[in-house]
Coordinates of C-alpha atoms in Angstrom, one line a residue:
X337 CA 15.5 11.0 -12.3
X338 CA 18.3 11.1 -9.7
X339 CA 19.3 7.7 -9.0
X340 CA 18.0 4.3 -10.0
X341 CA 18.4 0.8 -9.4
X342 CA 17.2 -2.7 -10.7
X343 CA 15.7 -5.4 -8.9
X344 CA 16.1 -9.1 -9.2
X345 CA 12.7 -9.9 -9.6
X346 CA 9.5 -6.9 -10.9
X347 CA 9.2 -4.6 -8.0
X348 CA 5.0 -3.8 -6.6
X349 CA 5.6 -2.1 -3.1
X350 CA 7.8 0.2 -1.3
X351 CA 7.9 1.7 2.1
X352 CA 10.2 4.6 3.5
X353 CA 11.6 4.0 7.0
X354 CA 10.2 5.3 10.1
X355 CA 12.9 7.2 11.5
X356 CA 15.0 7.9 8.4
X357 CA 13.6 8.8 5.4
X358 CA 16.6 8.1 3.4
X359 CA 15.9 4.3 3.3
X360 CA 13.2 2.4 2.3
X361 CA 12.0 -1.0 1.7
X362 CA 11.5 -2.6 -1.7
X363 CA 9.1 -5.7 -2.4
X364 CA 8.9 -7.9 -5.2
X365 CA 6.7 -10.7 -6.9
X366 CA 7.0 -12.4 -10.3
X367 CA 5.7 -15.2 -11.2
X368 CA 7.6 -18.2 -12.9
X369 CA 7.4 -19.1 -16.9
X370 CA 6.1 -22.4 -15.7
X371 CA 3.1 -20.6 -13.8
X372 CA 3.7 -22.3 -10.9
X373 CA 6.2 -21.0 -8.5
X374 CA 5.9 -17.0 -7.3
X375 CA 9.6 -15.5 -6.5
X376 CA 10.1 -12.5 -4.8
X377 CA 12.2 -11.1 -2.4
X378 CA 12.8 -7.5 0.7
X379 CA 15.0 -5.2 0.3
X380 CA 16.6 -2.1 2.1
X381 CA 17.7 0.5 -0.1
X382 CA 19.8 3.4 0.9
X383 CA 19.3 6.9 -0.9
X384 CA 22.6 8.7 -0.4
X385 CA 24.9 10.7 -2.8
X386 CA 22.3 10.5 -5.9
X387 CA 22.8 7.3 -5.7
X388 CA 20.4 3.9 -4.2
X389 CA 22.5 1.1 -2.8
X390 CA 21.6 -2.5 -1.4
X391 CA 21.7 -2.7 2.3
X392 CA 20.1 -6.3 2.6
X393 CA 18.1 -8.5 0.8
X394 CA 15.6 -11.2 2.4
X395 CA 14.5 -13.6 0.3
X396 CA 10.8 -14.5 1.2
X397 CA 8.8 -15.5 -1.7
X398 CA 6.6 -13.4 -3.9
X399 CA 5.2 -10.2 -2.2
X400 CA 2.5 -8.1 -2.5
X401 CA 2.7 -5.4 0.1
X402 CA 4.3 -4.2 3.4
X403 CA 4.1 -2.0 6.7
X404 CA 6.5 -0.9 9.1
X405 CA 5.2 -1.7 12.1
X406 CA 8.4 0.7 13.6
X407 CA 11.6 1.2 12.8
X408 CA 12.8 -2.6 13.7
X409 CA 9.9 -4.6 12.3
X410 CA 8.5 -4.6 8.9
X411 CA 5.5 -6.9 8.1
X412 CA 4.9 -8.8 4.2
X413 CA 1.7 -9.7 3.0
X414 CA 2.7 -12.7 0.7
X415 CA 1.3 -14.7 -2.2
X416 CA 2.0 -17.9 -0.1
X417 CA -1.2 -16.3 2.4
X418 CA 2.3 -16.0 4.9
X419 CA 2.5 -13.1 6.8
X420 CA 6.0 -12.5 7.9
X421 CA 7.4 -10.8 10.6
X422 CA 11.4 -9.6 9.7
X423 CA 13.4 -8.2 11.9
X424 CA 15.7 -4.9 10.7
X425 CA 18.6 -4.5 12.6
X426 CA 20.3 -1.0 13.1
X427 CA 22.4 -2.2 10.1
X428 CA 19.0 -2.4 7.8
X429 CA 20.1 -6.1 7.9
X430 CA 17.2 -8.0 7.8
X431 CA 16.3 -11.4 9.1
X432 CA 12.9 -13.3 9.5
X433 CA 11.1 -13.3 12.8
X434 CA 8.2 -15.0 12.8
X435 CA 5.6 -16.6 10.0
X436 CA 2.1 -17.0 10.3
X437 CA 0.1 -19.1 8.0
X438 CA -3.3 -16.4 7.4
X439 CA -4.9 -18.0 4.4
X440 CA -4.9 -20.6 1.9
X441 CA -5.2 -17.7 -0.8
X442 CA -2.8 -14.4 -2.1
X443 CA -2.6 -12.4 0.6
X444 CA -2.8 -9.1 -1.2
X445 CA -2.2 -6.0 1.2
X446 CA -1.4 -5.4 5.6
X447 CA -1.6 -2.0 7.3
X448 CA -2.1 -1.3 11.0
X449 CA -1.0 0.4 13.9
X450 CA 1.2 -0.2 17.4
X451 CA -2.2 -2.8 18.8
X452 CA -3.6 -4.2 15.1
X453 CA -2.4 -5.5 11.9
X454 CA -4.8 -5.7 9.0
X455 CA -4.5 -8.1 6.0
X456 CA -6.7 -9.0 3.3
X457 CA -6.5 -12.1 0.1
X458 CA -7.9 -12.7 -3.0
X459 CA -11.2 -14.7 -2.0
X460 CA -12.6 -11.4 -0.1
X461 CA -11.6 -12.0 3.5
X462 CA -9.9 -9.3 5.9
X463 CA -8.3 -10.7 8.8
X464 CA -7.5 -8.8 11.7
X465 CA -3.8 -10.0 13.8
X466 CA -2.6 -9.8 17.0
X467 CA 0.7 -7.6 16.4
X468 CA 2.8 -9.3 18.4
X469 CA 1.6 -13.2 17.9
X470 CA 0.3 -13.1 14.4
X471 CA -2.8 -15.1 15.8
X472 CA -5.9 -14.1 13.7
X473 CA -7.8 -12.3 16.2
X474 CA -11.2 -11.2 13.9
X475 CA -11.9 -12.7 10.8
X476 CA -14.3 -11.2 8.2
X477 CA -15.6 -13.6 5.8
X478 CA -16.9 -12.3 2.4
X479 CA -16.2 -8.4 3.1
X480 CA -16.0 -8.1 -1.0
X481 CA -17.8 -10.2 -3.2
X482 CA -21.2 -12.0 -3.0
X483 CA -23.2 -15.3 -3.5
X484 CA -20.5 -17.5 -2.4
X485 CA -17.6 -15.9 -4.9
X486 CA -15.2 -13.5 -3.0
X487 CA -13.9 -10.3 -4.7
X488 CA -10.2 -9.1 -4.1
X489 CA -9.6 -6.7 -1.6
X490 CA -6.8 -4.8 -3.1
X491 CA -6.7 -1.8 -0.7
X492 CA -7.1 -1.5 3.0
X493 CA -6.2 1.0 5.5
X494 CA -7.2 1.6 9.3
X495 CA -8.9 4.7 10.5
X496 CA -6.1 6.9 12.1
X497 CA -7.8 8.0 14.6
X498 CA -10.5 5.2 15.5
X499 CA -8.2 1.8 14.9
X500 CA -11.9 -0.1 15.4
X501 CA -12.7 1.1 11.9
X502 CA -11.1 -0.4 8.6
X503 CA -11.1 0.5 5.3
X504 CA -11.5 -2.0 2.0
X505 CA -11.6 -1.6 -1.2
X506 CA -12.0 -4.4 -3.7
X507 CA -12.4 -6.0 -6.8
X508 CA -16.3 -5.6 -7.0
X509 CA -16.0 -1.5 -7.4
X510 CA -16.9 -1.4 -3.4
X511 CA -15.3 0.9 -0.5
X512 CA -16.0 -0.2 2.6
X513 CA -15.4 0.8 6.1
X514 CA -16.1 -2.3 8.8
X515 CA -16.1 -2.3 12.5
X516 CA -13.3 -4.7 13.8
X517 CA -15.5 -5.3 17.1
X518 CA -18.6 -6.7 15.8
X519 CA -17.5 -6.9 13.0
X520 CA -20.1 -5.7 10.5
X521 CA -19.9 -3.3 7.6
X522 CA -20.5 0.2 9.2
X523 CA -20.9 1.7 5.3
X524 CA -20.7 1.0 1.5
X525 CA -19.5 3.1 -1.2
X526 CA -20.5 2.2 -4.5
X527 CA -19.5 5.2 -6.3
X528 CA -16.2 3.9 -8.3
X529 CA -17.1 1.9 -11.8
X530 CA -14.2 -0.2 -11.6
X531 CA -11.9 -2.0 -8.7
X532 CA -10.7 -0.2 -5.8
X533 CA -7.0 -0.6 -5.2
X534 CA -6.1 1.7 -2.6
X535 CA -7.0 3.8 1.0
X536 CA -5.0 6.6 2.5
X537 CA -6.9 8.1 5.7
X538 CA -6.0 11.6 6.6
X539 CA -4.2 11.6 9.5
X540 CA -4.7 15.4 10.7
X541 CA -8.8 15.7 9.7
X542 CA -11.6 13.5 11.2
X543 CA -13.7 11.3 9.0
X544 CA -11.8 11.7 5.8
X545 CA -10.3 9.3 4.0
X546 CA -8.3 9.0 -0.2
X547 CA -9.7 6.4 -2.1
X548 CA -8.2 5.1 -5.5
X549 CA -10.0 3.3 -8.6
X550 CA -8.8 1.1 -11.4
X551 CA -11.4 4.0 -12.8
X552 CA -8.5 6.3 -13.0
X553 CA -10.1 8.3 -10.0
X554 CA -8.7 9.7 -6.9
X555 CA -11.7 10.3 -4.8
X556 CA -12.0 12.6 -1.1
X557 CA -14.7 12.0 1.0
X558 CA -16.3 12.3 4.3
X559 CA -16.6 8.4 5.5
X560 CA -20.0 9.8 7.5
X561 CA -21.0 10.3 4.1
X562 CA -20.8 7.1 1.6
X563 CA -22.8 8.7 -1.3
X564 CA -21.2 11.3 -2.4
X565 CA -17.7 12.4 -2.2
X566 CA -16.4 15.9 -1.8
X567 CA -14.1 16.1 -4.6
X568 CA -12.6 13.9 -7.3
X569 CA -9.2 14.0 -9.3
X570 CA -8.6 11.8 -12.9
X571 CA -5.0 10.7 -13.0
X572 CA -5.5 9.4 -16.5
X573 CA -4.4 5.6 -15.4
X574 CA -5.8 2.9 -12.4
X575 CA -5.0 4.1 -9.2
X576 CA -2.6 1.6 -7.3
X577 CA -0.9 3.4 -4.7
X578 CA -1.7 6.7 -2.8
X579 CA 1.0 8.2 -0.2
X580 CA 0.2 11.9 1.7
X581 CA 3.5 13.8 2.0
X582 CA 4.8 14.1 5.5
X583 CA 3.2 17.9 5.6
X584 CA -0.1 16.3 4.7
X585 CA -0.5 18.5 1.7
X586 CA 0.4 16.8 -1.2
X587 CA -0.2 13.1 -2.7
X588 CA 2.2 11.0 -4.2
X589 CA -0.3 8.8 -6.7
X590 CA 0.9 5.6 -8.7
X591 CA -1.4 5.6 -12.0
X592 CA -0.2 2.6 -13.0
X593 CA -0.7 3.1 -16.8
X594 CA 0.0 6.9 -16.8
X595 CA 3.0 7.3 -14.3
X596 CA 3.6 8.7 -11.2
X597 CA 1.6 12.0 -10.0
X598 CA 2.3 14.4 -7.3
X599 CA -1.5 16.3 -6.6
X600 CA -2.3 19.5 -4.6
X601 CA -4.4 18.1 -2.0
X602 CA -5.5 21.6 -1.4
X603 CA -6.6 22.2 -5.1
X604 CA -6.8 18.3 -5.3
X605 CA -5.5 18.9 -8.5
X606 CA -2.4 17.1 -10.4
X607 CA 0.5 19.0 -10.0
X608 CA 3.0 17.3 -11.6
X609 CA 3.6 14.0 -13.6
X610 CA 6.8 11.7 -13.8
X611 CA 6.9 9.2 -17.1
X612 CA 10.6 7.6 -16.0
X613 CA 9.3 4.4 -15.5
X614 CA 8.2 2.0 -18.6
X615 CA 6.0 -0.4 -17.3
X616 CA 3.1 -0.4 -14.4
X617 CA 3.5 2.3 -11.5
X618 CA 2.5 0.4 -8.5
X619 CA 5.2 1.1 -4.9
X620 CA 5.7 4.9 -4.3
X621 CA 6.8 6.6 -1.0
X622 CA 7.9 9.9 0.1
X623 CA 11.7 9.9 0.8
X624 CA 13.7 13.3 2.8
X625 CA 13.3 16.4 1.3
X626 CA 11.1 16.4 -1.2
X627 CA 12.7 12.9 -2.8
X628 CA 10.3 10.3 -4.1
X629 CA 11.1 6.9 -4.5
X630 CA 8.9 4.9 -7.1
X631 CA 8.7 1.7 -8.5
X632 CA 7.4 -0.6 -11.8
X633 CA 6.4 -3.5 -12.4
X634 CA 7.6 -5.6 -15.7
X635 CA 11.1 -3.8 -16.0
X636 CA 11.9 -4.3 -12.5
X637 CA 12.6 -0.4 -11.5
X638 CA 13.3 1.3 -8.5
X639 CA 13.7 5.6 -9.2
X640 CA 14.1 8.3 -6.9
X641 CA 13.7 11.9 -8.2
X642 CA 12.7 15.4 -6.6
X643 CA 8.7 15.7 -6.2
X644 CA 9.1 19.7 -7.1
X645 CA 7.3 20.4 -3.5

C-alpha cells in the first residue's frame, strides 16, 4: 500500500478521471442506525507524492455507482432513484447540475457513452437517458426477474462498439444483452449460479464482453454465443467490480470477500492479489502508471498501491 485515505461515510465506487489518471472520483453510501435515512456523499481525490488528498466533496445522498461522462461531468446513480448530473470544474471542484427523478426504487448502477446513459434499480428495470436532458428516453420493464417480482440488476455496461446493445446482469443469475431500439432481449445467459454484479465489454475485440458472479467467477465470452463461454477465472470471492487496464491486457477485479485481483487477460489467469483492505472490495480503477486505486466497504477505505504490471 502507497497511500490511503478514509472516507466519511463506507466507500462502493470509484472512477479515475478521463484526462488525468492521477485523480479519481470516490462514492459512498451507508445507511443510518435508524434504517431510514441513506448518507453518502462525491469526492475528488488526488494521487500525488504517495499521498491521496481531498479536492472536493459533494454531498448528494447515498450512492451506488458513477460514470464520467468526460472530463467535466460525472453522472451518480443514487439510492434516492436520483440521477445527478455534477459539474467538475478545472479545480476538481464539484457542483450539482442537474437531477432527474428515474425511479421510485435504488438506482443501483449508470454507464454510457457521448449519445446514451444507461441506469438500472432494484425492481429490474433499465432505463435508457437522454445525456444531455436526463429525460428517460427507453424504458425496459422487468429486464431481470419474473412473474411480477423484479430482480436487481447490479451490472450493466453498453456495447463499445454497437451503443444499441446493453448489457445486464442481475440478481436472478441472468446476463443479458437487450436492444435499446425495440427494445427486446437480443440473448440470455444463464450460465452463472449466483447474482451477476458486473460487465466490462472489450473495447479493442468485437462481440466480447467480462462478466462477474456473486459465484466467485470471472467469465469471457463471445456475446454471439450465450451458452458457453470461452474461458472462466475463480477469484475465490463474489465479483463486484471489473476494470481492463488502459493496455487492455490486464483486469483489475474486486472479489469482494477475497480482495483485490489483478488477472492476465491473456492467460486469464490471477496474477496477483492485494489483502490491504478489511472489509468488502467493491470500487477499483486503474490510476497512471501502473497505480490502482481501490476501495471497501464497512471500514470506509480508499488505497492506492502499484498493480506489479
Amino acid at each position: 500500500m502507497i497511500a490511503s485515505h478514509k472516507t466519511k461515510y463506507s466507500a462502493d465506487s470509484i472512477e479515475t478521471k478521463p484526462g488525468d489518471q492521477t485523480k479519481f472520483a470516490c462514492a459512498t453510501y451507508q445507511l443510518d442506525s435508524s434504517g431510514t435515512e441513506r448518507h453518502g456523499n462525491v469526492s475528488i481525490l488526488d494521487f500525488q507524492e504517495k499521498s491521496v488528498k481531498v479536492s472536493s466533496v459533494l454531498e448528494t445522498g447515498g450512492v451506488l455507482d458513477l460514470w464520467w461522462r468526460d472530463e467535466g461531468c460525472l453522472l451518480a446513480a443514487c439510492a434516492s432513484g436520483e440521477l445527478r448530473m455534477i459539474d467538475v470544474d478545472k479545480d476538481c471542484a464539484l457542483s450539482e447540475c442537474k437531477v432527474a427523478n428515474v425511479s421510485s426504487d435504488i438506482l443501483l448502477a449508470v454507464n454510457g457513452s457521448s449519445n446514451t446513459v444507461v441506469t438500472s434499480d432494484t425492481a429490474g428495470i433499465i432505463y435508457s437517458i437522454n445525456p444531455d436532458s436526463l429525460e428517460i428516453s427507453v424504458k425496459i420493464e422487468a429486464a431481470h426477474g419474473a412473474q411480477g417480482w423484479g430482480a436487481e440488476v447490479w451490472g450493466l455496461a453498453l456495447d463499445r462498439h454497437d451503443v444499441n446493445l446493453v448489457y445486464s446482469g442481475g440478481d436472478d443469475c441472468l446476463l443479458k444483452c437487450h436492444d435499446l431500439r425495440t427494445p427486446h432481449t437480443v440473448s440470455t445467459s444463464r450460465y452463472h449460479t449466483m447474482g451477476v454484479c458486473c460487465i466490462s465489454p472489450d473495447p479493442v475485440s468485437l462481440n466480447r464482453i467480462l462478466s462477474g458472479s456473486y459465484d466467485e467467477l470471472v467469465v469471457e465470452w463471445d456475446t454471439r454465443n450465450f451458452k458457453q463461454p470461452l474461458r472462466t477465472v475463480s477469484v475465490g470471492g463474489g465479483v463486484w467490480r471489473i476494470k481492463r487496464s488502459p493496455d487492455n491486457m490486464h483486469a483489475l477485479i474486486a472479489g469482494m470477500h477475497s480482495g483485490f485481483h489483478i488477472a492476465d487477460l491473456t492467460e486469464f489467469a490471477v496474477a496477483q492479489t492485494y489483502t490491504g483492505h478489511t472489509s468488502l472490495a467493491y470500487g477499483a480503477d486503474w490510476l497512471d502508471q501502473g497505480f490502482v486505486a481501490t476501495c471497501s466497504f464497512y471500514d470506509n477505505l480508499v488505497n492506492v498501491w502499484h498493480s506489479g504490471v
